[in-house]
Amino acid sequence: MRLSRHFIPVMKESPADAQIVSHKLMLRAGLIRQTAAGIYAWLPLGYRVLRKIEQIVREEQDRAGAVELLMPTIQSADLWRQSGRYDDYGAEMLRIKDRHEREILFGPTAEEVITAIFRDSAKSYRDLPRTLYNIQWKFRDEVRPRFGVMRGREFLMKDAYSFDMDEAGARHSYNRMFVAYLNTYARMGLRAIPMQADTGPIGGDLSHEFIVLAPTGESEVFYHSNWEKPAELSAVDFDDVDGLQKIVSGYTADYAATDEKRDEAAEAAIGADLRQSRGVEVGHIFYFGTKYSAPMGLKVQGPDGGEVIPHMGSYGIGVSRLMGAIIEASHDDNGIIWPEAVAPYKVGIINMRADDAKCTAAADDLYAKLNAAGVEVLYDDRDERGGAKFATMDLIGLPWQVVIGPKGLERGVVELKNRKSGEKVELAIEDALARLTA
Ligand code: ATP
Ligand code: MG
């Protein structure tokens, strides 16, 4: 895409109302714009990143055996009365009346909807186990929306729901998601620490929050220094019940707890290896047994003909919040440093002299060849000062920059810069092309 035809409204100064670095950079780099308190429009660059994050989440859910569907954003109050949660949920729920005075709501989560859908079609033990998920907008009327997309009112969530015959089955489903989550975050360059957590209004007795360390995070956390190693992908067989349990037990062996779940004895035992920090909650998983299936009348016929009430769990990932978390973890004074997996484009071409025929011919040619090779490329073809182009490119944080200027071209070279390391090399245009398409 040519920058001259793009819509990337960057800002020089940090907006006064943005307090944390990710919020500032998202506004400055033209990723989002606020349209009402806690409600954001996703501008073209931000939307590209959002879709990449979403796609990684999707691939890892699929790999773990979950099946995607799409539920509506608007739900009926009646469903929530069936579970008994309509009155309990409180002011975070946006309650609406339609023209017939029927009560509806903008879904803050979807346990009721999915339980009703599954109830209406699952008949026997053969229909289980299943894990269903969707990636859909949620609305929660947060008391204090803040930090941009970190705590919005409208936000994108991946929510999955598992249905099993018994508690042992449900634990296996839980373990699938546990490992899928760690792989999801690792692919985005994030180390997320699973921490024992409170279950809140979702309910249940087994729960982990996945927390990315960041000094600006809202949660106070305590953990063993072993967690400070970089995240790795685990190649696992998700159907291997014992193998998966071993992996989960391995991860949970090292102490990690939020403020609410601190364990003095465990911390004393760790001694000097105990670390304290702040963090951003990027996911939360729950096992809650028959909390929704029992009151909502979900039951199936067991292998012996008797009735079984399925055990359920639910599993959320803050897809839009993740963008903030990634930026908190990966930026410098000049702007965002996108991990390649979620970058809006892989390469930025800077034409230093749009008024110079040779520079423009070389830049146009490289742009065409990268496009033809399927490399995602943003081409700064504007008639602007080089300094302004460098600043914009650093701000929006593409992993690679190719700088094409008249002096270099005379010697037959362009400059290739790695945004993360800052390393610059001069090389022939064909060699730059070869590197970027390798
Ligand atoms: P929090 O404690 O941050 O309010 P929660 O426990 O209410 O989170 P869940 O109901 O478990 O959140 O939702 C699943 C995930 O959705 C969270 O882990 C978080 O990443 C994300 N999320 C929750 N609320 C918001 C919000 N207001 N804005 C953006 N993302 C959110
Ligand atoms: Mg909340």
CSV table of C-alpha atoms and ligand atoms in Angstrom, one decimal:
chain,number,residue,atom,x,y,z
A,1,MET,CA,0.0,0.0,0.0
A,2,ARG,CA,1.2,3.5,-0.8
A,3,LEU,CA,1.3,5.9,2.1
A,4,SER,CA,0.0,8.7,-0.2
A,5,ARG,CA,-3.3,6.9,-0.5
A,6,HIS,CA,-3.4,5.4,2.9
A,7,PHE,CA,-5.2,6.7,6.0
A,8,ILE,CA,-2.7,6.8,8.8
A,9,PRO,CA,-3.3,10.0,10.8
A,10,VAL,CA,-0.2,10.1,12.9
A,11,MET,CA,0.3,12.8,15.6
A,12,LYS,CA,3.5,14.4,16.7
A,13,GLU,CA,2.5,15.1,20.3
A,14,SER,CA,1.1,12.7,22.8
A,15,PRO,CA,-2.6,13.5,23.5
A,16,ALA,CA,-3.0,14.9,27.0
A,17,ASP,CA,-5.7,12.4,28.1
A,18,ALA,CA,-3.5,9.3,27.4
A,19,GLN,CA,-1.6,8.1,30.6
A,20,ILE,CA,0.2,5.0,29.6
A,21,VAL,CA,2.6,4.4,26.7
A,22,SER,CA,0.5,2.0,24.7
A,23,HIS,CA,-2.5,4.3,24.7
A,24,LYS,CA,-0.3,7.2,23.7
A,25,LEU,CA,1.4,5.3,20.9
A,26,MET,CA,-1.9,3.8,19.6
A,27,LEU,CA,-3.3,7.3,19.2
A,28,ARG,CA,-0.1,8.8,17.9
A,29,ALA,CA,0.5,6.1,15.3
A,30,GLY,CA,-3.1,6.4,14.0
A,31,LEU,CA,-4.3,3.0,15.1
A,32,ILE,CA,-7.4,4.0,17.0
A,33,ARG,CA,-9.6,7.0,17.7
A,34,GLN,CA,-12.0,7.4,20.6
A,35,THR,CA,-15.6,8.1,19.6
A,36,ALA,CA,-17.1,7.9,23.1
A,37,ALA,CA,-15.9,7.1,26.6
A,38,GLY,CA,-14.2,3.6,26.3
A,39,ILE,CA,-15.4,3.2,22.7
A,40,TYR,CA,-12.9,3.2,19.8
A,41,ALA,CA,-12.9,3.2,16.1
A,42,TRP,CA,-10.1,1.0,14.6
A,43,LEU,CA,-8.3,2.9,12.0
A,44,PRO,CA,-6.8,1.0,9.0
A,45,LEU,CA,-3.4,0.3,10.6
A,46,GLY,CA,-4.9,-0.7,14.0
A,47,TYR,CA,-7.5,-2.8,12.3
A,48,ARG,CA,-4.8,-4.8,10.4
A,49,VAL,CA,-3.1,-5.5,13.7
A,50,LEU,CA,-6.3,-6.5,15.4
A,51,ARG,CA,-7.1,-9.0,12.6
A,52,LYS,CA,-3.6,-10.5,12.9
A,53,ILE,CA,-4.0,-11.0,16.7
A,54,GLU,CA,-7.4,-12.4,16.1
A,55,GLN,CA,-6.0,-14.9,13.5
A,56,ILE,CA,-3.3,-16.1,15.9
A,57,VAL,CA,-5.9,-16.6,18.6
A,58,ARG,CA,-8.1,-18.5,16.1
A,59,GLU,CA,-5.4,-20.8,14.8
A,60,GLU,CA,-4.4,-21.8,18.4
A,61,GLN,CA,-8.0,-22.4,19.3
A,62,ASP,CA,-8.5,-24.6,16.3
A,63,ARG,CA,-5.3,-26.5,17.0
A,64,ALA,CA,-6.5,-27.2,20.5
A,65,GLY,CA,-9.7,-28.7,19.0
A,66,ALA,CA,-12.2,-25.9,19.6
A,67,VAL,CA,-14.8,-25.1,17.0
A,68,GLU,CA,-15.6,-21.6,15.9
A,69,LEU,CA,-19.1,-20.1,15.6
A,70,LEU,CA,-20.4,-16.6,15.9
A,71,MET,CA,-23.0,-15.5,18.4
A,72,PRO,CA,-24.9,-12.2,18.3
A,73,THR,CA,-23.8,-9.2,20.3
A,74,ILE,CA,-27.4,-8.6,21.4
A,75,GLN,CA,-28.9,-11.1,23.8
A,76,SER,CA,-32.3,-11.5,25.4
A,77,ALA,CA,-32.8,-10.8,29.1
A,78,ASP,CA,-34.9,-13.9,29.4
A,79,LEU,CA,-31.9,-16.2,28.8
A,80,TRP,CA,-30.1,-14.5,31.7
A,81,ARG,CA,-33.2,-15.0,33.9
A,82,GLN,CA,-32.9,-18.8,33.2
A,83,SER,CA,-29.4,-18.8,34.7
A,84,GLY,CA,-30.4,-16.4,37.5
A,85,ARG,CA,-27.7,-13.9,36.5
A,86,TYR,CA,-29.8,-11.1,35.1
A,87,ASP,CA,-30.4,-9.3,38.4
A,88,ASP,CA,-27.0,-10.2,39.8
A,89,TYR,CA,-24.8,-8.9,37.0
A,90,GLY,CA,-25.2,-5.3,37.9
A,91,ALA,CA,-24.4,-2.0,36.3
A,92,GLU,CA,-21.7,-3.3,34.0
A,93,MET,CA,-24.5,-4.8,31.8
A,94,LEU,CA,-25.9,-2.5,29.1
A,95,ARG,CA,-29.6,-3.1,29.3
A,96,ILE,CA,-31.8,-2.0,26.4
A,97,LYS,CA,-35.5,-2.1,25.6
A,98,ASP,CA,-36.7,-2.7,22.1
A,99,ARG,CA,-39.8,-1.1,20.5
A,100,HIS,CA,-42.0,-3.7,22.1
A,101,GLU,CA,-40.6,-2.9,25.5
A,102,ARG,CA,-38.9,-6.3,25.5
A,103,GLU,CA,-35.7,-6.4,27.6
A,104,ILE,CA,-32.5,-7.1,25.7
A,105,LEU,CA,-28.8,-6.4,26.4
A,106,PHE,CA,-25.5,-6.0,24.7
A,107,GLY,CA,-23.6,-9.2,25.8
A,108,PRO,CA,-20.8,-8.8,28.3
A,109,THR,CA,-20.1,-12.6,28.0
A,110,ALA,CA,-22.0,-15.5,26.5
A,111,GLU,CA,-22.4,-18.4,28.9
A,112,GLU,CA,-26.2,-18.2,28.7
A,113,VAL,CA,-26.4,-18.0,24.9
A,114,ILE,CA,-24.0,-20.9,24.3
A,115,THR,CA,-25.6,-23.1,27.0
A,116,ALA,CA,-29.1,-22.5,25.4
A,117,ILE,CA,-27.7,-23.3,21.9
A,118,PHE,CA,-26.0,-26.4,23.0
A,119,ARG,CA,-29.0,-27.5,25.1
A,120,ASP,CA,-31.3,-27.3,22.1
A,121,SER,CA,-29.2,-29.8,20.0
A,122,ALA,CA,-27.1,-32.0,22.2
A,123,LYS,CA,-29.0,-35.1,23.0
A,124,SER,CA,-26.5,-37.9,24.0
A,125,TYR,CA,-23.0,-38.6,25.4
A,126,ARG,CA,-21.9,-38.8,21.7
A,127,ASP,CA,-22.4,-35.1,21.3
A,128,LEU,CA,-19.7,-34.5,24.0
A,129,PRO,CA,-17.1,-33.4,24.6
A,130,ARG,CA,-17.2,-30.2,22.6
A,131,THR,CA,-15.5,-26.8,22.9
A,132,LEU,CA,-17.1,-24.0,21.0
A,133,TYR,CA,-15.7,-20.5,20.6
A,134,ASN,CA,-16.3,-17.1,19.0
A,135,ILE,CA,-14.5,-13.9,18.6
A,136,GLN,CA,-17.0,-11.2,19.1
A,137,TRP,CA,-17.5,-7.7,20.5
A,138,LYS,CA,-18.5,-7.4,24.1
A,139,PHE,CA,-19.8,-4.4,26.0
A,140,ARG,CA,-19.3,-3.8,29.7
A,141,ASP,CA,-20.2,-0.5,31.2
A,142,GLU,CA,-16.9,-0.3,33.2
A,143,VAL,CA,-16.9,2.2,36.1
A,144,ARG,CA,-13.6,3.6,34.9
A,145,PRO,CA,-12.8,3.0,31.3
A,146,ARG,CA,-9.2,3.9,30.9
A,147,PHE,CA,-5.8,3.3,29.3
A,148,GLY,CA,-7.4,3.1,25.8
A,149,VAL,CA,-8.2,-0.4,24.6
A,150,MET,CA,-6.8,-1.9,27.8
A,151,ARG,CA,-10.0,-1.2,29.6
A,152,GLY,CA,-12.6,-0.2,27.1
A,153,ARG,CA,-16.4,-0.5,27.3
A,154,GLU,CA,-16.7,-2.0,23.9
A,155,PHE,CA,-13.9,-4.6,23.3
A,156,LEU,CA,-13.1,-7.7,21.3
A,157,MET,CA,-13.0,-11.0,23.1
A,158,LYS,CA,-12.4,-14.6,22.2
A,159,ASP,CA,-14.7,-16.6,24.4
A,160,ALA,CA,-14.7,-20.4,24.4
A,161,TYR,CA,-17.1,-22.7,26.2
A,162,SER,CA,-16.5,-26.4,26.9
A,163,PHE,CA,-19.0,-29.2,27.5
A,164,ASP,CA,-17.9,-32.5,29.1
A,165,MET,CA,-19.6,-35.5,30.7
A,166,ASP,CA,-17.8,-35.2,34.0
A,167,GLU,CA,-15.3,-33.2,36.0
A,168,ALA,CA,-12.3,-35.3,34.7
A,169,GLY,CA,-13.3,-34.5,31.1
A,170,ALA,CA,-13.8,-30.9,32.0
A,171,ARG,CA,-10.3,-30.7,33.4
A,172,HIS,CA,-8.9,-32.1,30.2
A,173,SER,CA,-10.8,-29.4,28.3
A,174,TYR,CA,-9.4,-26.8,30.7
A,175,ASN,CA,-5.9,-28.1,30.2
A,176,ARG,CA,-6.3,-27.8,26.4
A,177,MET,CA,-7.1,-24.2,26.7
A,178,PHE,CA,-4.4,-23.6,29.3
A,179,VAL,CA,-1.7,-24.8,26.9
A,180,ALA,CA,-3.4,-23.2,23.8
A,181,TYR,CA,-3.3,-19.8,25.7
A,182,LEU,CA,0.4,-20.0,26.4
A,183,ASN,CA,1.1,-20.9,22.8
A,184,THR,CA,-1.1,-18.0,21.6
A,185,TYR,CA,0.7,-15.4,23.7
A,186,ALA,CA,4.2,-16.8,22.8
A,187,ARG,CA,3.4,-16.4,19.1
A,188,MET,CA,2.8,-12.7,19.8
A,189,GLY,CA,6.2,-12.4,21.5
A,190,LEU,CA,4.6,-12.3,25.0
A,191,ARG,CA,5.4,-14.2,28.1
A,192,ALA,CA,2.1,-14.6,29.9
A,193,ILE,CA,2.2,-16.1,33.4
A,194,PRO,CA,-0.8,-18.2,34.5
A,195,MET,CA,-1.8,-17.2,38.0
A,196,GLN,CA,-4.4,-18.7,40.3
A,197,ALA,CA,-7.4,-16.4,40.3
A,198,ASP,CA,-10.7,-15.5,41.8
A,199,THR,CA,-13.7,-16.5,39.7
A,200,GLY,CA,-15.8,-13.3,40.1
A,201,PRO,CA,-19.3,-13.2,38.6
A,202,ILE,CA,-18.6,-16.1,36.2
A,203,GLY,CA,-18.4,-18.4,39.2
A,204,GLY,CA,-16.7,-21.8,39.7
A,205,ASP,CA,-13.8,-23.2,41.6
A,206,LEU,CA,-10.8,-23.6,39.3
A,207,SER,CA,-9.5,-20.5,37.5
A,208,HIS,CA,-6.3,-19.0,36.1
A,209,GLU,CA,-5.6,-15.5,34.9
A,210,PHE,CA,-2.9,-15.1,32.2
A,211,ILE,CA,-0.9,-12.0,33.0
A,212,VAL,CA,1.7,-10.2,31.0
A,213,LEU,CA,4.2,-8.2,33.2
A,214,ALA,CA,4.1,-4.5,32.6
A,215,PRO,CA,4.8,-1.7,35.1
A,216,THR,CA,1.6,0.1,34.0
A,217,GLY,CA,-0.6,-3.0,34.4
A,218,GLU,CA,-3.7,-2.9,36.7
A,219,SER,CA,-2.9,-6.1,38.6
A,220,GLU,CA,-0.3,-6.4,41.4
A,221,VAL,CA,1.5,-9.8,41.0
A,222,PHE,CA,4.0,-12.0,42.8
A,223,TYR,CA,6.0,-14.7,41.1
A,224,HIS,CA,9.0,-16.9,41.1
A,225,SER,CA,12.0,-15.6,39.1
A,226,ASN,CA,11.9,-18.7,37.0
A,227,TRP,CA,9.1,-17.0,35.1
A,228,GLU,CA,11.5,-14.5,33.7
A,229,LYS,CA,12.7,-16.7,30.9
A,230,PRO,CA,11.3,-16.1,27.4
A,231,ALA,CA,8.1,-17.9,26.4
A,232,GLU,CA,8.4,-21.0,24.2
A,233,LEU,CA,5.8,-22.9,22.1
A,234,SER,CA,4.9,-26.3,23.3
A,235,ALA,CA,4.3,-28.9,20.6
A,236,VAL,CA,1.7,-31.1,22.3
A,237,ASP,CA,-0.8,-33.7,21.5
A,238,PHE,CA,-4.0,-32.1,22.8
A,239,ASP,CA,-5.7,-35.5,23.0
A,240,ASP,CA,-3.1,-36.9,25.3
A,241,VAL,CA,-4.9,-36.5,28.7
A,242,ASP,CA,-1.9,-37.4,30.9
A,243,GLY,CA,0.7,-35.6,28.8
A,244,LEU,CA,-1.3,-32.4,28.8
A,245,GLN,CA,-1.8,-32.6,32.6
A,246,LYS,CA,1.9,-33.0,33.1
A,247,ILE,CA,2.6,-29.9,31.0
A,248,VAL,CA,0.1,-27.9,33.0
A,249,SER,CA,1.4,-29.2,36.3
A,250,GLY,CA,4.9,-28.2,35.1
A,251,TYR,CA,3.8,-24.7,34.5
A,252,THR,CA,1.9,-24.3,37.7
A,253,ALA,CA,4.8,-25.6,39.8
A,254,ASP,CA,6.5,-22.2,39.9
A,255,TYR,CA,4.7,-19.8,42.2
A,256,ALA,CA,2.7,-17.0,40.6
A,257,ALA,CA,-0.3,-15.2,42.2
A,258,THR,CA,-2.3,-12.0,42.0
A,259,ASP,CA,-2.7,-9.8,45.0
A,260,GLU,CA,-6.0,-11.6,46.0
A,261,LYS,CA,-4.4,-15.0,45.9
A,262,ARG,CA,-1.1,-14.5,47.7
A,263,ASP,CA,0.2,-17.4,49.8
A,264,GLU,CA,2.5,-16.3,52.6
A,265,ALA,CA,4.0,-19.8,53.2
A,266,ALA,CA,4.7,-20.3,49.5
A,267,GLU,CA,6.4,-16.9,49.3
A,268,ALA,CA,8.5,-17.5,52.4
A,269,ALA,CA,9.7,-20.8,50.8
A,270,ILE,CA,10.8,-19.0,47.6
A,271,GLY,CA,12.8,-16.4,49.6
A,272,ALA,CA,15.1,-14.3,47.4
A,273,ASP,CA,13.7,-15.6,44.2
A,274,LEU,CA,10.3,-14.0,44.8
A,275,ARG,CA,9.5,-11.1,42.4
A,276,GLN,CA,6.9,-8.4,42.6
A,277,SER,CA,5.6,-6.5,39.6
A,278,ARG,CA,2.5,-5.3,37.9
A,279,GLY,CA,0.7,-7.0,35.0
A,280,VAL,CA,-2.0,-6.9,32.4
A,281,GLU,CA,-4.6,-9.6,32.4
A,282,VAL,CA,-4.8,-10.9,28.8
A,283,GLY,CA,-6.9,-14.0,29.5
A,284,HIS,CA,-8.9,-15.8,32.1
A,285,ILE,CA,-10.1,-19.4,32.2
A,286,PHE,CA,-12.7,-21.0,34.4
A,287,TYR,CA,-14.1,-24.4,35.3
A,288,PHE,CA,-17.5,-24.1,36.9
A,289,GLY,CA,-19.1,-27.5,36.7
A,290,THR,CA,-22.9,-27.4,36.3
A,291,LYS,CA,-23.4,-23.8,37.3
A,292,TYR,CA,-25.1,-22.9,34.0
A,293,SER,CA,-26.1,-26.4,32.6
A,294,ALA,CA,-28.1,-27.3,35.7
A,295,PRO,CA,-30.4,-24.2,36.0
A,296,MET,CA,-30.8,-23.9,32.2
A,297,GLY,CA,-31.8,-27.5,31.8
A,298,LEU,CA,-28.9,-28.8,29.7
A,299,LYS,CA,-28.8,-32.5,30.0
A,300,VAL,CA,-27.8,-35.5,27.8
A,301,GLN,CA,-28.4,-39.2,27.8
A,302,GLY,CA,-25.4,-41.1,29.2
A,303,PRO,CA,-24.1,-44.4,27.8
A,304,ASP,CA,-26.1,-46.3,30.4
A,305,GLY,CA,-29.3,-44.5,29.5
A,306,GLY,CA,-29.3,-42.2,32.5
A,307,GLU,CA,-29.4,-38.4,32.4
A,308,VAL,CA,-26.1,-36.5,32.7
A,309,ILE,CA,-25.7,-32.8,33.3
A,310,PRO,CA,-22.6,-31.6,31.4
A,311,HIS,CA,-19.7,-29.9,33.2
A,312,MET,CA,-18.7,-26.7,31.6
A,313,GLY,CA,-15.8,-24.2,31.5
A,314,SER,CA,-15.4,-20.8,29.9
A,315,TYR,CA,-12.2,-19.3,28.5
A,316,GLY,CA,-11.7,-15.6,27.6
A,317,ILE,CA,-8.9,-13.8,25.7
A,318,GLY,CA,-8.9,-10.0,25.5
A,319,VAL,CA,-8.1,-9.7,21.8
A,320,SER,CA,-8.3,-5.9,21.6
A,321,ARG,CA,-6.5,-5.5,25.0
A,322,LEU,CA,-3.7,-7.7,23.7
A,323,MET,CA,-2.8,-4.9,21.3
A,324,GLY,CA,-2.1,-2.6,24.2
A,325,ALA,CA,-0.2,-5.3,26.0
A,326,ILE,CA,2.0,-6.0,23.0
A,327,ILE,CA,2.9,-2.3,22.7
A,328,GLU,CA,3.6,-2.0,26.5
A,329,ALA,CA,6.0,-4.9,26.0
A,330,SER,CA,7.6,-3.8,22.8
A,331,HIS,CA,8.4,-0.1,22.1
A,332,ASP,CA,11.1,2.5,22.5
A,333,ASP,CA,11.3,6.3,22.7
A,334,ASN,CA,10.6,6.6,18.9
A,335,GLY,CA,7.5,4.4,18.8
A,336,ILE,CA,6.1,1.0,18.5
A,337,ILE,CA,8.2,-2.1,17.7
A,338,TRP,CA,5.8,-4.7,16.3
A,339,PRO,CA,6.7,-8.4,16.6
A,340,GLU,CA,6.6,-9.6,13.0
A,341,ALA,CA,3.7,-12.0,13.7
A,342,VAL,CA,1.3,-9.1,14.3
A,343,ALA,CA,2.9,-6.2,12.4
A,344,PRO,CA,0.5,-4.3,10.1
A,345,TYR,CA,3.1,-4.6,7.3
A,346,LYS,CA,6.4,-6.4,7.4
A,347,VAL,CA,8.3,-3.8,5.4
A,348,GLY,CA,8.3,0.0,5.0
A,349,ILE,CA,9.9,1.6,2.0
A,350,ILE,CA,11.1,5.1,2.4
A,351,ASN,CA,11.7,7.0,-0.8
A,352,MET,CA,14.0,9.8,0.4
A,353,ARG,CA,13.5,11.9,-2.7
A,354,ALA,CA,10.1,11.6,-4.3
A,355,ASP,CA,11.1,14.4,-6.6
A,356,ASP,CA,14.1,12.5,-8.0
A,357,ALA,CA,13.2,10.3,-11.0
A,358,LYS,CA,15.9,7.6,-10.2
A,359,CYS,CA,14.9,7.3,-6.6
A,360,THR,CA,11.3,7.0,-7.5
A,361,ALA,CA,11.9,4.4,-10.2
A,362,ALA,CA,14.0,2.3,-7.8
A,363,ALA,CA,11.4,2.6,-5.0
A,364,ASP,CA,8.5,1.8,-7.3
A,365,ASP,CA,10.3,-1.2,-8.6
A,366,LEU,CA,11.1,-2.6,-5.2
A,367,TYR,CA,7.6,-2.0,-4.1
A,368,ALA,CA,6.2,-3.9,-7.1
A,369,LYS,CA,8.5,-6.8,-6.6
A,370,LEU,CA,7.8,-7.1,-2.9
A,371,ASN,CA,4.1,-7.0,-3.6
A,372,ALA,CA,4.5,-9.6,-6.3
A,373,ALA,CA,6.3,-11.8,-3.8
A,374,GLY,CA,3.4,-11.5,-1.4
A,375,VAL,CA,5.3,-9.5,1.2
A,376,GLU,CA,3.2,-7.0,3.1
A,377,VAL,CA,4.7,-3.6,2.3
A,378,LEU,CA,3.9,0.0,3.1
A,379,TYR,CA,5.6,2.5,0.7
A,380,ASP,CA,6.2,6.0,1.8
A,381,ASP,CA,6.0,7.7,-1.6
A,382,ARG,CA,5.0,11.1,-0.3
A,383,ASP,CA,6.8,14.3,-1.2
A,384,GLU,CA,8.0,15.0,2.3
A,385,ARG,CA,11.2,15.6,4.1
A,386,GLY,CA,13.3,12.5,4.9
A,387,GLY,CA,13.3,13.3,8.6
A,388,ALA,CA,9.5,13.3,8.8
A,389,LYS,CA,9.4,9.9,6.9
A,390,PHE,CA,11.9,8.4,9.3
A,391,ALA,CA,10.0,9.6,12.3
A,392,THR,CA,6.7,8.2,10.9
A,393,MET,CA,8.2,4.8,10.0
A,394,ASP,CA,9.8,4.5,13.5
A,395,LEU,CA,6.5,5.5,15.2
A,396,ILE,CA,4.4,3.0,13.4
A,397,GLY,CA,7.0,0.3,14.1
A,398,LEU,CA,7.2,-2.0,11.0
A,399,PRO,CA,9.9,-4.7,11.5
A,400,TRP,CA,11.9,-3.7,8.4
A,401,GLN,CA,12.7,-0.4,6.7
A,402,VAL,CA,14.3,0.0,3.3
A,403,VAL,CA,15.7,3.5,2.7
A,404,ILE,CA,16.2,4.5,-0.9
A,405,GLY,CA,18.2,7.8,-1.5
A,406,PRO,CA,20.2,9.4,-4.3
A,407,LYS,CA,23.6,9.0,-2.8
A,408,GLY,CA,23.2,5.3,-2.1
A,409,LEU,CA,21.7,4.6,-5.5
A,410,GLU,CA,24.8,6.2,-7.1
A,411,ARG,CA,26.8,3.4,-5.4
A,412,GLY,CA,24.1,0.9,-6.2
A,413,VAL,CA,22.9,0.4,-2.7
A,414,VAL,CA,19.9,0.9,-0.4
A,415,GLU,CA,19.8,0.8,3.4
A,416,LEU,CA,18.0,-2.0,5.3
A,417,LYS,CA,17.1,-1.2,8.9
A,418,ASN,CA,15.8,-3.5,11.5
A,419,ARG,CA,13.4,-1.6,13.7
A,420,LYS,CA,14.0,-3.7,16.8
A,421,SER,CA,17.8,-3.9,16.9
A,422,GLY,CA,18.3,-0.6,15.1
A,423,GLU,CA,20.9,-2.3,13.0
A,424,LYS,CA,21.4,-0.8,9.5
A,425,VAL,CA,23.1,-2.5,6.5
A,426,GLU,CA,23.8,-1.2,3.1
A,427,LEU,CA,23.2,-3.7,0.3
A,428,ALA,CA,22.3,-4.0,-3.3
A,429,ILE,CA,18.6,-3.7,-4.1
A,430,GLU,CA,18.4,-7.3,-5.3
A,431,ASP,CA,20.0,-8.5,-2.0
A,432,ALA,CA,17.6,-6.4,0.1
A,433,LEU,CA,14.8,-8.0,-2.0
A,434,ALA,CA,16.2,-11.5,-1.4
A,435,ARG,CA,16.5,-11.0,2.3
A,436,LEU,CA,12.9,-9.7,2.7
A,437,THR,CA,11.4,-12.4,0.6
A,438,ALA,CA,13.5,-15.2,2.2
B,1,ATP,P1,-10.8,-7.5,34.4
B,1,ATP,O1,-10.4,-8.1,35.8
B,1,ATP,O2,-9.6,-6.9,33.7
B,1,ATP,O3,-12.0,-6.6,34.4
B,1,ATP,P2,-12.4,-9.8,33.8
B,1,ATP,O4,-12.0,-10.8,34.8
B,1,ATP,O5,-13.6,-9.0,34.0
B,1,ATP,O6,-11.2,-8.8,33.5
B,1,ATP,P3,-13.2,-11.8,31.9
B,1,ATP,O7,-14.6,-11.7,32.1
B,1,ATP,O8,-12.4,-13.0,32.3
B,1,ATP,O9,-12.4,-10.5,32.4
B,1,ATP,O10,-12.9,-11.5,30.3
B,1,ATP,C1,-11.9,-12.2,29.5
B,1,ATP,C2,-10.8,-11.3,29.1
B,1,ATP,O11,-11.4,-10.2,28.4
B,1,ATP,C3,-10.0,-10.7,30.2
B,1,ATP,O12,-8.9,-11.5,30.6
B,1,ATP,C4,-9.4,-9.4,29.5
B,1,ATP,O13,-8.2,-9.7,28.8
B,1,ATP,C5,-10.5,-9.0,28.6
B,1,ATP,N1,-11.3,-7.9,29.1
B,1,ATP,C6,-12.2,-7.9,30.2
B,1,ATP,N2,-12.7,-6.7,30.4
B,1,ATP,C7,-12.1,-5.9,29.4
B,1,ATP,C8,-12.3,-4.5,29.1
B,1,ATP,N3,-13.1,-3.7,29.8
B,1,ATP,N4,-11.6,-4.0,28.0
B,1,ATP,C9,-10.7,-4.8,27.3
B,1,ATP,N5,-10.6,-6.1,27.6
B,1,ATP,C10,-11.3,-6.6,28.6
B,2,MG,MG,-14.0,-7.0,34.5
